[in-house]
mmCIF file of C-alpha atoms in Angstrom:
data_model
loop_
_atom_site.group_PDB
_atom_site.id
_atom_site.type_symbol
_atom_site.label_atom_id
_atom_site.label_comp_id
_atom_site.label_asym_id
_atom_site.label_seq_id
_atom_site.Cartn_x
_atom_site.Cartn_y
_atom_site.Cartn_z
ATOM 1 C CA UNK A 1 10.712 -11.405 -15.900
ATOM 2 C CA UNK A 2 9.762 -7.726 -16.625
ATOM 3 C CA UNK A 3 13.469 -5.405 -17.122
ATOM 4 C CA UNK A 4 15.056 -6.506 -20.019
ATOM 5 C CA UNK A 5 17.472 -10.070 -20.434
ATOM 6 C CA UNK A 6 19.666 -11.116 -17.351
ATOM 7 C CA UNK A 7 22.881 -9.713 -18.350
ATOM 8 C CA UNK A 8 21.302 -6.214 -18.947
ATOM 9 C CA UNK A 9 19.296 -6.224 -15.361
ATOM 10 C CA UNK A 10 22.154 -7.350 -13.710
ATOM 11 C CA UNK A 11 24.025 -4.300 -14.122
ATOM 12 C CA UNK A 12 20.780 -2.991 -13.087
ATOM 13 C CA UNK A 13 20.195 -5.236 -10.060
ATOM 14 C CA UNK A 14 23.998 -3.977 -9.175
ATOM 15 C CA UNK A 15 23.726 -0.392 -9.475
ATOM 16 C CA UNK A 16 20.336 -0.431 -7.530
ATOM 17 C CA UNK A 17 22.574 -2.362 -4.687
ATOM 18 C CA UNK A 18 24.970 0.253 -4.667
ATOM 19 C CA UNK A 19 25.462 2.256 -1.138
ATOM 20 C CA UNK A 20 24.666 5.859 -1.367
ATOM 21 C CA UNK A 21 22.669 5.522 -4.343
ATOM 22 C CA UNK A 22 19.295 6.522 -4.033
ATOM 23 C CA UNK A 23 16.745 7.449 -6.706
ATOM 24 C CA UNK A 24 18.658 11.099 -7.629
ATOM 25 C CA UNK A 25 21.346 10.012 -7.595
ATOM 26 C CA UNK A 26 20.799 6.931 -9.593
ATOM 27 C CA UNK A 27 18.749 9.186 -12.344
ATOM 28 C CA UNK A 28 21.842 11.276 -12.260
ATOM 29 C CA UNK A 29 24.319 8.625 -12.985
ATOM 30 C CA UNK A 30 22.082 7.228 -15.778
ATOM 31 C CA UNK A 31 21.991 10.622 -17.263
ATOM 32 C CA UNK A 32 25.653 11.180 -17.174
ATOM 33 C CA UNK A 33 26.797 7.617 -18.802
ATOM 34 C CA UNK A 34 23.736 6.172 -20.454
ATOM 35 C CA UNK A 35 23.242 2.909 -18.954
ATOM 36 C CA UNK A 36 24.172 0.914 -15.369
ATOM 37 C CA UNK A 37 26.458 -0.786 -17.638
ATOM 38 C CA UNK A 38 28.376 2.075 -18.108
ATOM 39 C CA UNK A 39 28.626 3.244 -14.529
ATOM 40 C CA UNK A 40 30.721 -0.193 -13.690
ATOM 41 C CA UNK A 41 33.263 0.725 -17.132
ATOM 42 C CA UNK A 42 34.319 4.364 -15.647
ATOM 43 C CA UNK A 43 37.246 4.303 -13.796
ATOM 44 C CA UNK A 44 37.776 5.732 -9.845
ATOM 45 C CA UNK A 45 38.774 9.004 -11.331
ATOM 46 C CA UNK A 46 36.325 9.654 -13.369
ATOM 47 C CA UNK A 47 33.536 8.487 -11.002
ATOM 48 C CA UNK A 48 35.228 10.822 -8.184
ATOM 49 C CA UNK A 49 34.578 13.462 -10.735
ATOM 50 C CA UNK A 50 30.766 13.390 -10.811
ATOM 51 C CA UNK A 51 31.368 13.759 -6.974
ATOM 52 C CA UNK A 52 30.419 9.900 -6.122
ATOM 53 C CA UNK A 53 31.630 9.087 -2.272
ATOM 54 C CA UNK A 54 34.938 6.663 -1.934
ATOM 55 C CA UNK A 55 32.757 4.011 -0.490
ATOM 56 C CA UNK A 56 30.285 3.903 -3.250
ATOM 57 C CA UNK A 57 33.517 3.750 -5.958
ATOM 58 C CA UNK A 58 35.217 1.417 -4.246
ATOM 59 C CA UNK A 59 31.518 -0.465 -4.677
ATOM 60 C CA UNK A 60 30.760 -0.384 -8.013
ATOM 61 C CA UNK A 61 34.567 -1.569 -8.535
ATOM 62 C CA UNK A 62 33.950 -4.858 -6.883
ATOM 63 C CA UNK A 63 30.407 -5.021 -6.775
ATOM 64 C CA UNK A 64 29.009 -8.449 -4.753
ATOM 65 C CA UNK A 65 27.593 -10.125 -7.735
ATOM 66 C CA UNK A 66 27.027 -13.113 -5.372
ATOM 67 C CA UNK A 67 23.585 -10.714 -4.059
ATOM 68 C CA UNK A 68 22.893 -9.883 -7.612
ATOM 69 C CA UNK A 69 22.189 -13.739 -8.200
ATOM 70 C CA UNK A 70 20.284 -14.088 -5.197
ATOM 71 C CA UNK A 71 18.153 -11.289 -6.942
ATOM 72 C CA UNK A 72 17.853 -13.296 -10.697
ATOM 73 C CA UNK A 73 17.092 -16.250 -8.714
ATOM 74 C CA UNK A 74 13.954 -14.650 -6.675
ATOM 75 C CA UNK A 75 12.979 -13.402 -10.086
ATOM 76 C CA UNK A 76 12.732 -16.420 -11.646
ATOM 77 C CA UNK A 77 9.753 -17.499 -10.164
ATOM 78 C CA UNK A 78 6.339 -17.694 -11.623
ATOM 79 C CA UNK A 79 4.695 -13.612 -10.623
ATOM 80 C CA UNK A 80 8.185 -12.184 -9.784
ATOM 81 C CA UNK A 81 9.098 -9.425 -11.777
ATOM 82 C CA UNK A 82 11.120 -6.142 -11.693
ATOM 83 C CA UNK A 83 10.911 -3.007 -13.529
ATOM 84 C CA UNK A 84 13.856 -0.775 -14.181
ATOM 85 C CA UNK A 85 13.421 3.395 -14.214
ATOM 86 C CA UNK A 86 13.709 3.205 -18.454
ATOM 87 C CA UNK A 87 11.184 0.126 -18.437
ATOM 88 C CA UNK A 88 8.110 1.502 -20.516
ATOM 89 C CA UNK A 89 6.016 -0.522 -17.582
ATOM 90 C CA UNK A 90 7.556 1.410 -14.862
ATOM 91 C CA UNK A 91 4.473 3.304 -13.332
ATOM 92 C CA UNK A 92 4.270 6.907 -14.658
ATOM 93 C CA UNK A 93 3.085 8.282 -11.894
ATOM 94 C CA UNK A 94 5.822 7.295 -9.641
ATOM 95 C CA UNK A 95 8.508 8.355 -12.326
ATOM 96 C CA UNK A 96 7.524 11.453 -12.409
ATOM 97 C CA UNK A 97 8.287 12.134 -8.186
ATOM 98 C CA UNK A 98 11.341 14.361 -7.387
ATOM 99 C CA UNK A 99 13.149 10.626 -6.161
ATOM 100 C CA UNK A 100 11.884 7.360 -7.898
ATOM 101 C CA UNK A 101 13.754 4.000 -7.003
ATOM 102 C CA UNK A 102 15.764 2.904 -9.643
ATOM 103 C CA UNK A 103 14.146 -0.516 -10.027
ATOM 104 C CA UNK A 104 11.075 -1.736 -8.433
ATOM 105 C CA UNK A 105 10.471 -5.296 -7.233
ATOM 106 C CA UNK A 106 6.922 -6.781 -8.135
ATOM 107 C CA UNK A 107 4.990 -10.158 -6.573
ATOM 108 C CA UNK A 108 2.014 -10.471 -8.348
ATOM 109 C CA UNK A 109 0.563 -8.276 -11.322
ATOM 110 C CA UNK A 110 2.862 -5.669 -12.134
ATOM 111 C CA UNK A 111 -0.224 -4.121 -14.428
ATOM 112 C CA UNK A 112 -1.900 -3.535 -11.050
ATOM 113 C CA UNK A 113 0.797 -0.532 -10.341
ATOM 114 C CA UNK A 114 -0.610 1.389 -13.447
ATOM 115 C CA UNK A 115 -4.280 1.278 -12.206
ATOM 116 C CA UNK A 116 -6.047 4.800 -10.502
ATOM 117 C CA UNK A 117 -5.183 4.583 -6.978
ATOM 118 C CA UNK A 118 -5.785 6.484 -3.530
ATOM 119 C CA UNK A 119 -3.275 6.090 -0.984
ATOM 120 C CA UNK A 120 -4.749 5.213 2.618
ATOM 121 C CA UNK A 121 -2.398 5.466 6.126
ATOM 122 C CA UNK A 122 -2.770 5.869 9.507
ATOM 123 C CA UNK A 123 -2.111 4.802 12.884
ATOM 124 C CA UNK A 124 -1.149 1.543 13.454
ATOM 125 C CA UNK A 125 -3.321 1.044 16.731
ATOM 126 C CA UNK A 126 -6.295 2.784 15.798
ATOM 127 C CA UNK A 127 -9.699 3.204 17.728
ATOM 128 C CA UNK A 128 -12.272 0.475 16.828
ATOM 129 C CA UNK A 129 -14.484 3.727 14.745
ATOM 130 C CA UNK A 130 -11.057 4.577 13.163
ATOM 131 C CA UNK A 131 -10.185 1.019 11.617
ATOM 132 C CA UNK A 132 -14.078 0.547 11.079
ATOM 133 C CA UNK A 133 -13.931 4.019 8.829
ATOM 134 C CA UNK A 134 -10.480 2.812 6.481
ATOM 135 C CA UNK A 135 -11.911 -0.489 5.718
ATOM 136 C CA UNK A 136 -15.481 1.078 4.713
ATOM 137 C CA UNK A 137 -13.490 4.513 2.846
ATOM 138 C CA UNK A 138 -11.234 1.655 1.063
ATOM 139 C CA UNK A 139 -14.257 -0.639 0.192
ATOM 140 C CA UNK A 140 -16.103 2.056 -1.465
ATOM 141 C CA UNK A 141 -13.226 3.373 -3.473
ATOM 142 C CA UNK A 142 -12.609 -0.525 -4.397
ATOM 143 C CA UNK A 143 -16.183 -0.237 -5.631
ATOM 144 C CA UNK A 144 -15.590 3.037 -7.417
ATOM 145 C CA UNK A 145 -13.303 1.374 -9.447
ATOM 146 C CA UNK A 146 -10.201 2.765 -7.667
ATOM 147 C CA UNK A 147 -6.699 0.707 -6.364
ATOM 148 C CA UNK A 148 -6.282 1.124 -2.660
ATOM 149 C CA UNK A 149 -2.325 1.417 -1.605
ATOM 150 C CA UNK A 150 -0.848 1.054 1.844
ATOM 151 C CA UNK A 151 1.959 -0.319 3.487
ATOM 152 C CA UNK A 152 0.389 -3.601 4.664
ATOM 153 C CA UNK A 153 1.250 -2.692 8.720
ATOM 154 C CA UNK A 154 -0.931 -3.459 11.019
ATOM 155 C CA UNK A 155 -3.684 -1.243 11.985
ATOM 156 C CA UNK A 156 -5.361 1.444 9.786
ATOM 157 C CA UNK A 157 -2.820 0.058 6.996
ATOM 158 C CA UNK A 158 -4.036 -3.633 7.377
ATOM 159 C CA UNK A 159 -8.014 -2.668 7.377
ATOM 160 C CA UNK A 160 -7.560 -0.891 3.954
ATOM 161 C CA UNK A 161 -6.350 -3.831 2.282
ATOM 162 C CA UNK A 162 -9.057 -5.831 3.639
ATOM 163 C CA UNK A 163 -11.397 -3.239 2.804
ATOM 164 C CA UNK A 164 -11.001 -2.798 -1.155
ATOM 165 C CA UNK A 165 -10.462 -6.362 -1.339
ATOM 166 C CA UNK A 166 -14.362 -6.903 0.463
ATOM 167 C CA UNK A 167 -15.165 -3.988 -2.445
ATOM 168 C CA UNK A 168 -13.817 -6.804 -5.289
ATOM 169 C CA UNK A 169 -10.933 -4.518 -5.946
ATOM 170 C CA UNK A 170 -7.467 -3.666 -6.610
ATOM 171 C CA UNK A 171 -4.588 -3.514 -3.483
ATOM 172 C CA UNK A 172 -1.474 -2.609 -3.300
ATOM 173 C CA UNK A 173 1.002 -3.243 -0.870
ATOM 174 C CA UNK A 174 4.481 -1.326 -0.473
ATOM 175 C CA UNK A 175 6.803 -3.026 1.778
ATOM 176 C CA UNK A 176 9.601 -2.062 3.651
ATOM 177 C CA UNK A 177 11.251 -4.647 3.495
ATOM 178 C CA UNK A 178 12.825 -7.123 0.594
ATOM 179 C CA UNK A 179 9.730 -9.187 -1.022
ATOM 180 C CA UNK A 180 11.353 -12.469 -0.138
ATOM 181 C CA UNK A 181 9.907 -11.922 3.401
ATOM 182 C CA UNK A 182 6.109 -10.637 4.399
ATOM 183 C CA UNK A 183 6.450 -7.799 7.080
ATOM 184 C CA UNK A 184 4.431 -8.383 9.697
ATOM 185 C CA UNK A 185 4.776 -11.886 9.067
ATOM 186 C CA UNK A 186 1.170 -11.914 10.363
ATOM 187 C CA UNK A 187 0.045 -10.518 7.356
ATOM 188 C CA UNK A 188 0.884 -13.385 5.218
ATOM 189 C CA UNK A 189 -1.969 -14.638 4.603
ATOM 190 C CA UNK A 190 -3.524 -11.249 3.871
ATOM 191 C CA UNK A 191 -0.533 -10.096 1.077
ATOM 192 C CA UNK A 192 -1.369 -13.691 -0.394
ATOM 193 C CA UNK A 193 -5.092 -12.309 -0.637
ATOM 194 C CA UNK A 194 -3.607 -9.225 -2.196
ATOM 195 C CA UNK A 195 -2.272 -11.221 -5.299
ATOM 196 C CA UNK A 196 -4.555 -13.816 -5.510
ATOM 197 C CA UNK A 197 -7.040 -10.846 -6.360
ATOM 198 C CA UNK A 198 -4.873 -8.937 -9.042
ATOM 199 C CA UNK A 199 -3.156 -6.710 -6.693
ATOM 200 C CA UNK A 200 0.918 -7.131 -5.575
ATOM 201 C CA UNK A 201 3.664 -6.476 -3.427
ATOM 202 C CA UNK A 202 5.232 -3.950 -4.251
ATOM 203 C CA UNK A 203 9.076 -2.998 -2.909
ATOM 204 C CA UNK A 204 12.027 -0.490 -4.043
ATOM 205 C CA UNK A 205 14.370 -3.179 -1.673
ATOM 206 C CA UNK A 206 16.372 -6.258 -2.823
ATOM 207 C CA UNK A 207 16.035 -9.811 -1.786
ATOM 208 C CA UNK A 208 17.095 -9.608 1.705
ATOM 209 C CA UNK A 209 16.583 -6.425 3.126
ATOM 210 C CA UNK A 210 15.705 -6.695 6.408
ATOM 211 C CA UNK A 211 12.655 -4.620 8.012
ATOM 212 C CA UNK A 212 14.998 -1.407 9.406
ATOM 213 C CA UNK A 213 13.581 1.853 10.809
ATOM 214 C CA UNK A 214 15.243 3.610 7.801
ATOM 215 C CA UNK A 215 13.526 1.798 5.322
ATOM 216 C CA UNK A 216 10.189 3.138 6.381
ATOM 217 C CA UNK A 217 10.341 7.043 4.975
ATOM 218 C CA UNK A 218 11.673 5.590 1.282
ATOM 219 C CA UNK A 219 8.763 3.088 1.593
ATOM 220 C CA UNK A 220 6.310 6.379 2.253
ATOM 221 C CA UNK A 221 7.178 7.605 -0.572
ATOM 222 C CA UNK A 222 6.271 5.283 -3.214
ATOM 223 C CA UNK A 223 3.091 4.597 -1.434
ATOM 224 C CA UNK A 224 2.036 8.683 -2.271
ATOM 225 C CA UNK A 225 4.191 8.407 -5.449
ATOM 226 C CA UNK A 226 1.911 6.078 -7.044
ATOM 227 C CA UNK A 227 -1.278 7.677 -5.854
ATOM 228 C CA UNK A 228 -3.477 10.424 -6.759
ATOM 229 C CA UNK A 229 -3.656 11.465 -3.407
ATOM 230 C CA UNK A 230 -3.166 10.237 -0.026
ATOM 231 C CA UNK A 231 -5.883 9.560 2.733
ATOM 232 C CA UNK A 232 -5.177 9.732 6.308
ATOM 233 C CA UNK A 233 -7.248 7.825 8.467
ATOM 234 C CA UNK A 234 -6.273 8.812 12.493
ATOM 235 C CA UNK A 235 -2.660 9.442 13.074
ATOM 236 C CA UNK A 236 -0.914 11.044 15.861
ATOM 237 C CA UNK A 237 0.687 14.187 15.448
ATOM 238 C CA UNK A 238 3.941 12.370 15.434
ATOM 239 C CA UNK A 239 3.380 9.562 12.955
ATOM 240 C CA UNK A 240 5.188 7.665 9.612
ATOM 241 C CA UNK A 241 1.202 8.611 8.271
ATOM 242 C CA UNK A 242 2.009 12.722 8.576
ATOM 243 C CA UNK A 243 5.402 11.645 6.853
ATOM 244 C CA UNK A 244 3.877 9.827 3.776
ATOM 245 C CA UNK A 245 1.187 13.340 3.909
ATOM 246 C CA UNK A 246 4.003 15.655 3.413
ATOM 247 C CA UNK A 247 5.379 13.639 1.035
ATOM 248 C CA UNK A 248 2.423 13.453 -0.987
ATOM 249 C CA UNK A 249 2.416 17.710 -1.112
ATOM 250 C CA UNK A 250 6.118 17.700 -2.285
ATOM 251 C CA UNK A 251 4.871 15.114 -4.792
ATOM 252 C CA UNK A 252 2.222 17.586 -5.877
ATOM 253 C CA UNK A 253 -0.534 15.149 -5.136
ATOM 254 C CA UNK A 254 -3.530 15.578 -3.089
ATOM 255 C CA UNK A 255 -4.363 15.029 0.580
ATOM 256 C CA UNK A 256 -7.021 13.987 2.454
ATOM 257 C CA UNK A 257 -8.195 13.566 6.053
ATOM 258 C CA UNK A 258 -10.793 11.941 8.043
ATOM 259 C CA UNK A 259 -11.664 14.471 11.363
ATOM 260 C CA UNK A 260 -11.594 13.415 14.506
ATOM 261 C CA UNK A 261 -12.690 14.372 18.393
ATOM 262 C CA UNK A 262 -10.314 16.608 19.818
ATOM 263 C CA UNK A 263 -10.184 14.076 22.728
ATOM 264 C CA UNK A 264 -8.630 11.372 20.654
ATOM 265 C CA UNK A 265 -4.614 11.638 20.156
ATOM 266 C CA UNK A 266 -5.167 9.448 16.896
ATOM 267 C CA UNK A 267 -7.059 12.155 15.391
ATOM 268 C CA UNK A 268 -5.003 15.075 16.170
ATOM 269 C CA UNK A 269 -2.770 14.734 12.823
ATOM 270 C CA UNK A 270 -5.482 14.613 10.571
ATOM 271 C CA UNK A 271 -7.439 17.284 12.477
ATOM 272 C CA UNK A 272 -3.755 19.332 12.069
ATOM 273 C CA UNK A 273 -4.056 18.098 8.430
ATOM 274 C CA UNK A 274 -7.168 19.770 7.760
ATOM 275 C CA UNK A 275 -6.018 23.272 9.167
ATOM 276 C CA UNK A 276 -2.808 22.835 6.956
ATOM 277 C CA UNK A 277 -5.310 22.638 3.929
ATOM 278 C CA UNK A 278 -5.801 18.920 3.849
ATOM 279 C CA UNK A 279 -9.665 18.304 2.280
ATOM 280 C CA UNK A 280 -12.101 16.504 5.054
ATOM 281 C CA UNK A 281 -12.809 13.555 4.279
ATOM 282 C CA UNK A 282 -16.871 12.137 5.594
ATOM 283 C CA UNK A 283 -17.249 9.716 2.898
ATOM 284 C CA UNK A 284 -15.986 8.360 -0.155
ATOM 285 C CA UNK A 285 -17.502 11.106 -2.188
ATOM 286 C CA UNK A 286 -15.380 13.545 -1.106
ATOM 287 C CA UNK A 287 -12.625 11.903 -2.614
ATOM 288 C CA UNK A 288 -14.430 10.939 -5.849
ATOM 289 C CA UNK A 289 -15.247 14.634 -6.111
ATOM 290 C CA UNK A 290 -12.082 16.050 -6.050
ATOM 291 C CA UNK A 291 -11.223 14.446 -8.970
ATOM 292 C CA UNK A 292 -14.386 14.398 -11.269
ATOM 293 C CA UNK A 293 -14.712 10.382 -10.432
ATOM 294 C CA UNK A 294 -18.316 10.815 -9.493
ATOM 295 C CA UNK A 295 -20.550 8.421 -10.987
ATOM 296 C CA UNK A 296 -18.062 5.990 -11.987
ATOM 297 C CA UNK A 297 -18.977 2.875 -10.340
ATOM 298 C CA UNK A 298 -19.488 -0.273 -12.289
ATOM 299 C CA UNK A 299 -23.203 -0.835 -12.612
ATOM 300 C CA UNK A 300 -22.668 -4.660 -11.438
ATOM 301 C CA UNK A 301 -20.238 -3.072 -8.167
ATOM 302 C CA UNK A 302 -22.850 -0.352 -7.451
ATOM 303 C CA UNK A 303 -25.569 -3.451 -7.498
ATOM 304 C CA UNK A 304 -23.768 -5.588 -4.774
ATOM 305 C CA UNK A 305 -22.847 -2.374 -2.634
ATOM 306 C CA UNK A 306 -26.713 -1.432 -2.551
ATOM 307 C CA UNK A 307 -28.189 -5.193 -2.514
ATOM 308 C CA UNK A 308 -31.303 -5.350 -0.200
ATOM 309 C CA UNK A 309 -31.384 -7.912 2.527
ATOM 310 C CA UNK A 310 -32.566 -11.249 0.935
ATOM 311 C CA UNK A 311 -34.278 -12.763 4.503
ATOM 312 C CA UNK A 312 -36.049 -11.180 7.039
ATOM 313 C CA UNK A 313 -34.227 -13.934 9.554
ATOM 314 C CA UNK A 314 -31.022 -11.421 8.751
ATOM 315 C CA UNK A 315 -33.002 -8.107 9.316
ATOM 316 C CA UNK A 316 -34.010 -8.744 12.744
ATOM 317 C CA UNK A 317 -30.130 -9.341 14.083
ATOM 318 C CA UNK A 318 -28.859 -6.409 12.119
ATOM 319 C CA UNK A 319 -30.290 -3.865 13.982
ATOM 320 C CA UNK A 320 -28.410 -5.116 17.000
ATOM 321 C CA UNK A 321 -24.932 -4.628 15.449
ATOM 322 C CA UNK A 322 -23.519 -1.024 16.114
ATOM 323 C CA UNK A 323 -20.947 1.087 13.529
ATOM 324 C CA UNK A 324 -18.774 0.033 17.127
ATOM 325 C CA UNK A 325 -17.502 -3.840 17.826
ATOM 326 C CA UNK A 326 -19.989 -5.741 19.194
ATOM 327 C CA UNK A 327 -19.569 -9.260 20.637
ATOM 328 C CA UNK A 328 -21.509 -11.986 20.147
ATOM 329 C CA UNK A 329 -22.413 -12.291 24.088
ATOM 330 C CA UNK A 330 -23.491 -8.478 23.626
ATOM 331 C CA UNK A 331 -25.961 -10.225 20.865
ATOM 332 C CA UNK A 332 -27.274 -12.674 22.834
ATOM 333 C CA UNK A 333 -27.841 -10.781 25.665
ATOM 334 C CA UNK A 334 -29.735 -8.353 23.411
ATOM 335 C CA UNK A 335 -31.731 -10.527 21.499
ATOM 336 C CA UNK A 336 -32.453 -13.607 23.637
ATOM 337 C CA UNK A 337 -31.483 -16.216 20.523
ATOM 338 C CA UNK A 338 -28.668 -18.849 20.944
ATOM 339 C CA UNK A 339 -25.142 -18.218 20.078
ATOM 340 C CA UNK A 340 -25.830 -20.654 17.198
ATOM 341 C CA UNK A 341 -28.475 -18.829 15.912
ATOM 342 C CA UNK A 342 -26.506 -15.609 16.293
ATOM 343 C CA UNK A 343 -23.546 -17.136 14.773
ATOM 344 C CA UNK A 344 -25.399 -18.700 12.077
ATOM 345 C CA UNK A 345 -27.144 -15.450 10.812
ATOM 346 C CA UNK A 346 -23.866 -13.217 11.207
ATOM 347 C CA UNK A 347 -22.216 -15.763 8.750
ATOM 348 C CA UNK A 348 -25.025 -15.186 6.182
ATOM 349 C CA UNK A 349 -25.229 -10.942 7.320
ATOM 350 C CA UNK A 350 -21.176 -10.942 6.491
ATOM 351 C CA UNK A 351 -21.261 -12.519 3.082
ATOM 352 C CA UNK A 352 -23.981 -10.555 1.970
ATOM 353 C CA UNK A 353 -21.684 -7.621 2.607
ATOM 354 C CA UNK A 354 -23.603 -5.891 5.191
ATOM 355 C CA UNK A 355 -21.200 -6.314 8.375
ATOM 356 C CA UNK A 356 -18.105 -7.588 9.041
ATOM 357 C CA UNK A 357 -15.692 -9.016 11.358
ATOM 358 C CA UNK A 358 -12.688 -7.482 13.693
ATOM 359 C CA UNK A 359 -9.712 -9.745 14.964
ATOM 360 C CA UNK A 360 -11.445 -9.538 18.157
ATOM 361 C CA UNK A 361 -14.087 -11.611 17.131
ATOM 362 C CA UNK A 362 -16.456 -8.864 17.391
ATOM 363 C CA UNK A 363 -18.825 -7.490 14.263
ATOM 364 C CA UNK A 364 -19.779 -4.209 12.424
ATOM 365 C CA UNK A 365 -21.967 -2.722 10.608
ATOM 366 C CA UNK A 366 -20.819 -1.649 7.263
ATOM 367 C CA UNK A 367 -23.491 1.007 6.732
#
């Protein structure tokens, strides 16, 4: 258990429970008296005085210590962890944001938070190209050695994971919700991929926290807080993605932004992006760039991304399978063989790296 002993975090646990405390104002409190511990010793006066709300007094004077166990018990399982603001593990990137959460809650390696990451977002029903693009941007970063973050949604959120963890790397998931539920709860499987490959969960919410609309913004910002910079892969022009985008500028980090046709609604907040002073984003060199990364793929990553088809068998079906979904009746059709065969040769084409699959049971090309 990362935070210090029990006693100390649960003062912690507490304060981080507290309505109307938020990461200022937490940061504030801890400035004024020193410790959490110290927050629950001052009397109604005094915490009146530093301007605290009647509801948030009458709080931390009978705090429900009953939620605080429920907390220690979650984080006494094996890969449960928390880290506290003053924890030396406590990502430094994060700490240094305008707002950071008090205390964040960690399934799976909490060394994975420290690691160089690029935030990627966007729509959560994105074109077929648009999904295609995240996973492929997110693979290659995985193989440039970087951590991919995103808020595990489904959509353009849900292909990056996938993505870096096809490129062998590092994910991170932010939730919106308390880590003692997944959210989608179709995506269990996937955040169990996350940690089983050195990634985590990552949340700012207790054990119980329910998946609210208001949850979503303070879950943005963590996701850009612990990036470099934050890559938008199609988003309307009314999205949670242009949110986390902004948030990422008041962070001082950079942004990023895949183009799009001026016919697609999904692409007209990263086209808006772009005009704002967003950098475009064509490929995962333009990212690398921006921050002298160039060149920094593992020689053993940049082996398996450029390994040459190792049968002819494969090469013939390949050149049937567009950047676009296409079906395994498309395949047959095309090339005559039997869905077998197809079948057969697709399995072999996917783990070699070279395409891969959607939920429609369709395939891609990678490159």
């Amino acid at each position: 258990m990362a935070g210090g002993c029990p006693e100390h975090l649960r003062y912690w646990l507490a304060l981080h429970r507290a309505p109307r405390v938020g990461g200022r104002a937490g940061r504030l409190l801890l400035e004024f008296f020193g410790d959490p511990q110290a927050v629950f010793a001052e009397s109604a006066a005094t915490l009146a005085e530093v301007g605290l709300k009647a509801e948030t007094i009458h709080w931390l004077q009978n705090p429900p210590w009953d939620a605080v166990e429920r907390d220690l018990r979650w984080l006494e399982t094996e890969g449960h962890h928390c880290l506290t603001l003053s924890d030396p593990s406590y990502p430094g990137l994060l700490r240094e944001i305008p707002d950071p959460p008090l205390m964040l809650f960690v399934s799976g390696k909490p060394d994975a938070l420290e690691c160089r990451q690029i935030a990627v977002v966007g729509s959560r029903n994105p074109s077929p190209s648009g999904e295609r693009m995240a996973r492929e941007l997110a693979r290659a970063l995985a193989f440039a050695g970087c951590g991919v973050t995103s808020g595990l949604a489904i959509g353009i959120d849900a292909a990056a994971h996938r993505g870096a963890l096809e490129g062998r790397g590092l994910t991170l998931a932010v939730a919106g919700t308390g880590l003692d539920q997944v959210y989608p709860a179709r995506h269990r499987a996937l955040a169990e991929e996350i940690q089983a490959a050195g990634g985590a969960l990552v949340s700012e919410f207790p054990v119980g926290t329910p998946p609210q609309a208001t949850n979503f913004p303070r879950r943005n910002r963590v996701i850009s807080g612990l990036a470099r910079g934050t890559l938008v892969v199609e988003a309307a022009l009314r999205s949670g993605s242009l949110i986390t985008a902004r948030l990422a500028l008041e962070q001082g980090r950079e942004v990023f932004a895949v183009p799009g046709s001026v016919n697609n609604p999904m692409a007209r907040g990263c086209n808006q992006l772009i005009k704002q002073g967003a950098k475009l984003v064509e490929g995962v060199d333009d990212i690398l760039e921006e921050f002298g990364w160039r060149g920094v793929i593992p020689d053993d990553r940049a082996a398996a991304e450029n390994r040459p088809l190792d049968a002819d068998e494969n090469v013939w079906l390949l050149k049937y399978i567009a950047y676009d979904p296409t079906s395994v009746d498309t395949l047959v059709a095309a090339t005559g063989r039997t869905p077998d065969a197809i079948l057969a040769t697709l399995l072999r084409l996917e783990l070699q790296g070279h395409i891969f699959s959607t939920s429609g049971g369709c395939y891609c090309r990678v490159k």
